[in-house]
Short mmCIF file of C-alpha atoms in Angstrom, two decimals:
data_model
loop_
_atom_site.label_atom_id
_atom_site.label_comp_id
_atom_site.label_asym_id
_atom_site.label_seq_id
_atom_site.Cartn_x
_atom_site.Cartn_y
_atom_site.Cartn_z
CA UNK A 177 64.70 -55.94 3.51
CA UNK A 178 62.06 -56.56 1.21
CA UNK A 179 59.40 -57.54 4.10
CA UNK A 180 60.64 -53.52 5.43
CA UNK A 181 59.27 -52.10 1.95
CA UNK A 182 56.55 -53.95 1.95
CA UNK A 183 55.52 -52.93 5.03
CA UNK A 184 56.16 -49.17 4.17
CA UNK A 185 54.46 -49.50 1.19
CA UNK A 186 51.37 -50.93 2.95
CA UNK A 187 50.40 -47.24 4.95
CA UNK A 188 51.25 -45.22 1.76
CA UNK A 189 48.61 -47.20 -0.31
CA UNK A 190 46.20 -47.33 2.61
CA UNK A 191 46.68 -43.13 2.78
CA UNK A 192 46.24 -42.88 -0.95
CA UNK A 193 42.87 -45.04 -0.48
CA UNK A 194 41.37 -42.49 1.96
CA UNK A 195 42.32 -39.59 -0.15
CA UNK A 196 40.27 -41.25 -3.24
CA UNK A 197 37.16 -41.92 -0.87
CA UNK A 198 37.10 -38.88 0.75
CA UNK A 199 37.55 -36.93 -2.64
CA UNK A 200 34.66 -39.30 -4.07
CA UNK A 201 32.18 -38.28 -1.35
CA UNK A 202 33.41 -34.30 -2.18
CA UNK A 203 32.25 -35.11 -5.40
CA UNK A 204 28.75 -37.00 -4.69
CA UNK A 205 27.89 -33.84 -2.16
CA UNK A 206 28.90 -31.36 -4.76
CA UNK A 207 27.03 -33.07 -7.44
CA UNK A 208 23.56 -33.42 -4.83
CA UNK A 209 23.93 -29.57 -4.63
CA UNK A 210 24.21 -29.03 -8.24
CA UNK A 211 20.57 -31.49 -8.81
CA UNK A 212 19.32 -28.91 -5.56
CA UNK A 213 19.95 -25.91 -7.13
CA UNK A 214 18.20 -23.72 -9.18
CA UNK A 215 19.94 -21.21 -11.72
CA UNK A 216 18.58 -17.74 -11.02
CA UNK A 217 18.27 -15.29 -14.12
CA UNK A 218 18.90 -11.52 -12.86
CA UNK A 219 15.71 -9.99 -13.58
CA UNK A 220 13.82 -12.64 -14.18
CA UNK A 221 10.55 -13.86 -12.07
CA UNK A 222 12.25 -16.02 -10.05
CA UNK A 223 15.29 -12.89 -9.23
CA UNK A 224 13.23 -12.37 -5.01
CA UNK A 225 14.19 -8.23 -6.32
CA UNK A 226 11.47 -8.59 -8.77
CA UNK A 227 9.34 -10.39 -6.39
CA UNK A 228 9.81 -7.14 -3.65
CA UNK A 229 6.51 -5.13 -3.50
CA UNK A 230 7.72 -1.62 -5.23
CA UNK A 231 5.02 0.79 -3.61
CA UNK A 232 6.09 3.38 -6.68
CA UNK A 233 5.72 0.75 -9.78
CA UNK A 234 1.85 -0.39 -8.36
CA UNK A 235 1.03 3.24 -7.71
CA UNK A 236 2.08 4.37 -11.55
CA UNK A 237 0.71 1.39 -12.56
CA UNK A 238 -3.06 1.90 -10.86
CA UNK A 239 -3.52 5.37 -10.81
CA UNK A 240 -5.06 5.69 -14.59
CA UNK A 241 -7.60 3.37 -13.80
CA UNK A 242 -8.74 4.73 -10.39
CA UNK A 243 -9.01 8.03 -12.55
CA UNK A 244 -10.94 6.70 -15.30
CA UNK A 245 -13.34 4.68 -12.33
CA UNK A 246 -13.69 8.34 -10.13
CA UNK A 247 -14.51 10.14 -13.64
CA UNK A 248 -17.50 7.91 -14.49
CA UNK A 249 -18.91 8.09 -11.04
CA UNK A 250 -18.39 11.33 -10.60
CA UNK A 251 -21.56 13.46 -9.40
CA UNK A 252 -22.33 17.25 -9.13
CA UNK A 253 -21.03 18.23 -6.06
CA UNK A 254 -24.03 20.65 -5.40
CA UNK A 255 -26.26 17.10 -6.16
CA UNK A 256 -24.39 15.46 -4.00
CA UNK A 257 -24.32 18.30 -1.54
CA UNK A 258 -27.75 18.42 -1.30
CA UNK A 259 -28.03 14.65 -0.98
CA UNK A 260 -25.95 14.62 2.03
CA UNK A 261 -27.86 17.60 3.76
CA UNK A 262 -31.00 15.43 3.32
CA UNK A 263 -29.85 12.41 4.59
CA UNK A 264 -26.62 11.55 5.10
CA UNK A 265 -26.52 7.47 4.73
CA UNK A 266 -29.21 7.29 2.14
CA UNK A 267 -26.56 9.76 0.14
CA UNK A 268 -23.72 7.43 1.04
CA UNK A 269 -25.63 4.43 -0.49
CA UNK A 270 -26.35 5.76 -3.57
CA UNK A 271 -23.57 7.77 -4.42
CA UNK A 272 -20.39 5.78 -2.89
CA UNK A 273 -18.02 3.41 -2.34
CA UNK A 274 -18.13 1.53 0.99
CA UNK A 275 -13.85 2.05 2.65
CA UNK A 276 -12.64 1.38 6.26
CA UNK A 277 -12.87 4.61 6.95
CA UNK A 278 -15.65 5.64 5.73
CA UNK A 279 -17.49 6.37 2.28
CA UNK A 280 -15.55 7.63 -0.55
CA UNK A 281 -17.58 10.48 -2.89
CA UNK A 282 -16.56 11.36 -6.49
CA UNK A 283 -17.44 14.65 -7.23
CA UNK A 284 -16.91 16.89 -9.74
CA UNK A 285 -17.30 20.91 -9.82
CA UNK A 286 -16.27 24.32 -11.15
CA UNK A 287 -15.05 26.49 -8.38
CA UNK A 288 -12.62 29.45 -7.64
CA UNK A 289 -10.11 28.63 -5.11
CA UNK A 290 -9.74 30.99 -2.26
CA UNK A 291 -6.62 31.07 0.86
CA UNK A 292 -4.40 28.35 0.51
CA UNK A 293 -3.60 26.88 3.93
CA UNK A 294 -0.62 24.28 3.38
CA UNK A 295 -1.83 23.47 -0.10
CA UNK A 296 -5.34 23.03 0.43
CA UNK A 297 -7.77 25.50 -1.03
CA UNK A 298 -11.22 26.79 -0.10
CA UNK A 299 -13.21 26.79 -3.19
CA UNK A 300 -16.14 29.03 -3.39
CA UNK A 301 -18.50 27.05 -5.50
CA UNK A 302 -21.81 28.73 -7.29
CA UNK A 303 -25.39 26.97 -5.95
CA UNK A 304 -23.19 24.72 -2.66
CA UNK A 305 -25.88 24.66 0.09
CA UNK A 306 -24.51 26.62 3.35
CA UNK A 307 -22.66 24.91 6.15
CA UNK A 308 -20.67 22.54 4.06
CA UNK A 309 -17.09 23.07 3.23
CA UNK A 310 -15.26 22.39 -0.11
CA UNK A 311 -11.67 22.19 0.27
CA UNK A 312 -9.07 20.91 -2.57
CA UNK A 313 -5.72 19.80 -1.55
CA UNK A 314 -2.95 20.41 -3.97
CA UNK A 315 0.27 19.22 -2.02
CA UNK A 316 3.58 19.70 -1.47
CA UNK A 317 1.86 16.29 0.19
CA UNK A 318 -1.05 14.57 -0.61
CA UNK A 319 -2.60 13.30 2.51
CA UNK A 320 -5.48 10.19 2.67
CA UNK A 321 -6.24 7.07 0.95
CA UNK A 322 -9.38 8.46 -0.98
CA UNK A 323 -8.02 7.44 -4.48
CA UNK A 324 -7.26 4.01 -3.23
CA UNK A 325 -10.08 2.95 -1.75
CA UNK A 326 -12.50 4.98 -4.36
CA UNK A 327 -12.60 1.69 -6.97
CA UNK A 328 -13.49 -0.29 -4.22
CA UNK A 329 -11.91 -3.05 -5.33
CA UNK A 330 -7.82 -2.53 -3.97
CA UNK A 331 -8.86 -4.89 -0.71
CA UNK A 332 -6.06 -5.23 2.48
CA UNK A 333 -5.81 -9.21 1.82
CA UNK A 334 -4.04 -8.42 -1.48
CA UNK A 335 -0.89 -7.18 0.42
CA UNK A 336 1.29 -8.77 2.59
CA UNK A 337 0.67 -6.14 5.57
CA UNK A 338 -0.67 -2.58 6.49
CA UNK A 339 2.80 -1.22 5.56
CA UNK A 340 2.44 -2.39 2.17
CA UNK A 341 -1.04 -1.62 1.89
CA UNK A 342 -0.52 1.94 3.14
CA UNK A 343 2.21 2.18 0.85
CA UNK A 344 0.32 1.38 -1.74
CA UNK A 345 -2.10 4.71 -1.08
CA UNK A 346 0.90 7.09 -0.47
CA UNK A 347 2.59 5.75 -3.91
CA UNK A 348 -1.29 6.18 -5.78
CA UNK A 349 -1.28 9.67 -4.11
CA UNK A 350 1.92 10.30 -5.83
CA UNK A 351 1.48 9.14 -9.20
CA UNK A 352 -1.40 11.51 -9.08
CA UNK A 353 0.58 14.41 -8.29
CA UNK A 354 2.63 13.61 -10.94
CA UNK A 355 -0.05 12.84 -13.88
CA UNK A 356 -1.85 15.83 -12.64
CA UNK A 357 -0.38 18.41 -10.25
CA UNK A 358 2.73 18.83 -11.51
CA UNK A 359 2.23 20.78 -14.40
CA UNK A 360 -0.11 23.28 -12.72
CA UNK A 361 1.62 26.60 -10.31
CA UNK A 362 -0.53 24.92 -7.49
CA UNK A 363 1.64 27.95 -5.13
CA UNK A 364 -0.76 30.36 -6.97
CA UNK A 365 -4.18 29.01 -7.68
CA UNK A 366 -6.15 31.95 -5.64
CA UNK A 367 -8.87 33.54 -7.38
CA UNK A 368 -8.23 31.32 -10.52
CA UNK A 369 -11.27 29.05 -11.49
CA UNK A 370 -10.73 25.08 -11.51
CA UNK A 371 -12.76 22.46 -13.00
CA UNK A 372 -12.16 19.80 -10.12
CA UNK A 373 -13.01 15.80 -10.59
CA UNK A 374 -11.64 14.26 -7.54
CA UNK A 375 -13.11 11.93 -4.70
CA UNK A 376 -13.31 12.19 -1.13
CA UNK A 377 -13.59 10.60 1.98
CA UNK A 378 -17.62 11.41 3.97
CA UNK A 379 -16.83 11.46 7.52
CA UNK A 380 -17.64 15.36 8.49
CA UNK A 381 -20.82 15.93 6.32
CA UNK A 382 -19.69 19.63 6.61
CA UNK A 383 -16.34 19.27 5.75
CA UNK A 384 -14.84 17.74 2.71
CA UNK A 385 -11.37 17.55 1.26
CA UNK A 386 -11.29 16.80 -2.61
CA UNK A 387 -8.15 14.42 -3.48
CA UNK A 388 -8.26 15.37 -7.31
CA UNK A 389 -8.09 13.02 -10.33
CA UNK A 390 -8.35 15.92 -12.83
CA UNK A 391 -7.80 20.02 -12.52
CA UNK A 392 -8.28 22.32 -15.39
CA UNK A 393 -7.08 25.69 -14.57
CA UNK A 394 -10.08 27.95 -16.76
#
C-alpha cells in the first residue's frame, strides 16, 4: 500500500516541477521584454505622432521668414522689368534666386488691379515697359512654389520625398493666405490700388504671376 502512494505521489511532484519551470521561463521572457522596452511619453519626442511631418505646422512656422527674406530683396518691378527686357539671364543673375523651375523674382510695386480671372488680377502698373504682363493671384487657391523656393535655402534633401516637399509649398502658400489674404475682400479688389511685395517664378519673360508676401489696399 504504501509502495502504491508512493508511486502516485511520484507523477504529482514531477507535474508540479514542470509547472515551476515553465512559469520560471514565463518570467525570464517577460522580464527580457521589460530590459527591451522603452516607456513612450505621449507627446513627447520619442511619441512617432510628433515625429510625422505636419505640412501645416512647417508652413506656419516658415512663412514669416520667407516674408521678411522676399521684403529685403525685393526690387522695383519696373527695374526689374526693364532688366529682363534687356537681357533676360544677366537679369536672372543679379536679381534672383536659382529654383528647379526656374528663377524666383521679388518684386515690389504700386498698381491698380483690373478683371479678376479666378482670383488673379491684371494690375495696370505706372512706367511697366510694354509686352510684359503683371498678374497678382489672390486665391480661393494659391497655386506655385514661388514662396518656397524664394529663400533659396528650403532644399528637396531636407524631406523625406516629393510629397512632403510639395507639401511643404502648398502648406507655405497657405499660411500666407492666412497672414495676409484673409483680411482683405480679395472678391472685390478691381479698380482699387495695391502696394504688392511678392515674388515670382521667371519662366515667360512676358508673363508674370506675383505670389504676394504683403498687400496694402491704398
Amino acid at each position: 500500500m504504501s509502495q502504491s502512494l508512493e508511486t502516485a505521489a511520484a507523477p504529482r511532484s514531477e507535474s508540479r516541477r514542470r509547472i515551476w519551470i515553465a512559469g520560471a521561463i514565463v518570467l525570464a521572457v517577460i522580464a527580457a521584454i521589460a530590459l527591451d522596452t522603452k516607456v513612450v511619453r505621449v507627446g513627447s519626442d520619442s511619441d512617432t505622432r510628433q515625429q510625422a511631418f505636419s505640412p501645416d505646422t512647417y508652413g506656419q512656422a516658415e512663412f514669416p521668414r520667407i516674408k521678411d527674406a522676399v521684403i529685403a530683396k525685393a526690387v522695383d518691378v519696373v527695374t526689374l522689368a526693364q532688366a529682363v527686357q534687356a537681357d533676360k539671364a544677366a537679369a536672372a543673375k543679379e536679381y534672383g534666386t536659382p529654383a528647379t523651375t526656374g528663377t524666383v523674382m521679388m518684386v515690389k510695386f504700386t498698381g491698380v488691379a483690373g478683371e479678376a480671372k479666378s482670383g488673379v488680377y491684371e494690375m495696370a502698373i505706372d512706367g511697366m515697359p510694354e509686352g510684359i504682363s503683371v498678374r497678382l493671384q489672390t486665391g480661393p487657391a494659391i497655386n506655385g512654389t514661388d514662396l518656397r523656393d524664394a529663400p533659396g535655402d528650403i532644399e528637396f534633401g531636407a524631406f523625406k520625398n516629393q510629397i512632403e516637399y510639395q507639401d511643404a509649398g502648398s502648406a507655405i502658400n497657405r499660411a500666407m493666405k492666412t497672414a495676409v489674404l484673409d483680411g482683405i475682400d480679395t472678391a472685390n479688389l478691381t479698380g482699387k490700388t495695391l502696394e504688392v511685395t511678392g515674388a515670382f517664378t521667371l519662366i515667360n519673360a512676358k508673363m508674370w504671376r506675383i505670389t504676394p508676401v504683403s498687400v496694402t489696399v491704398q
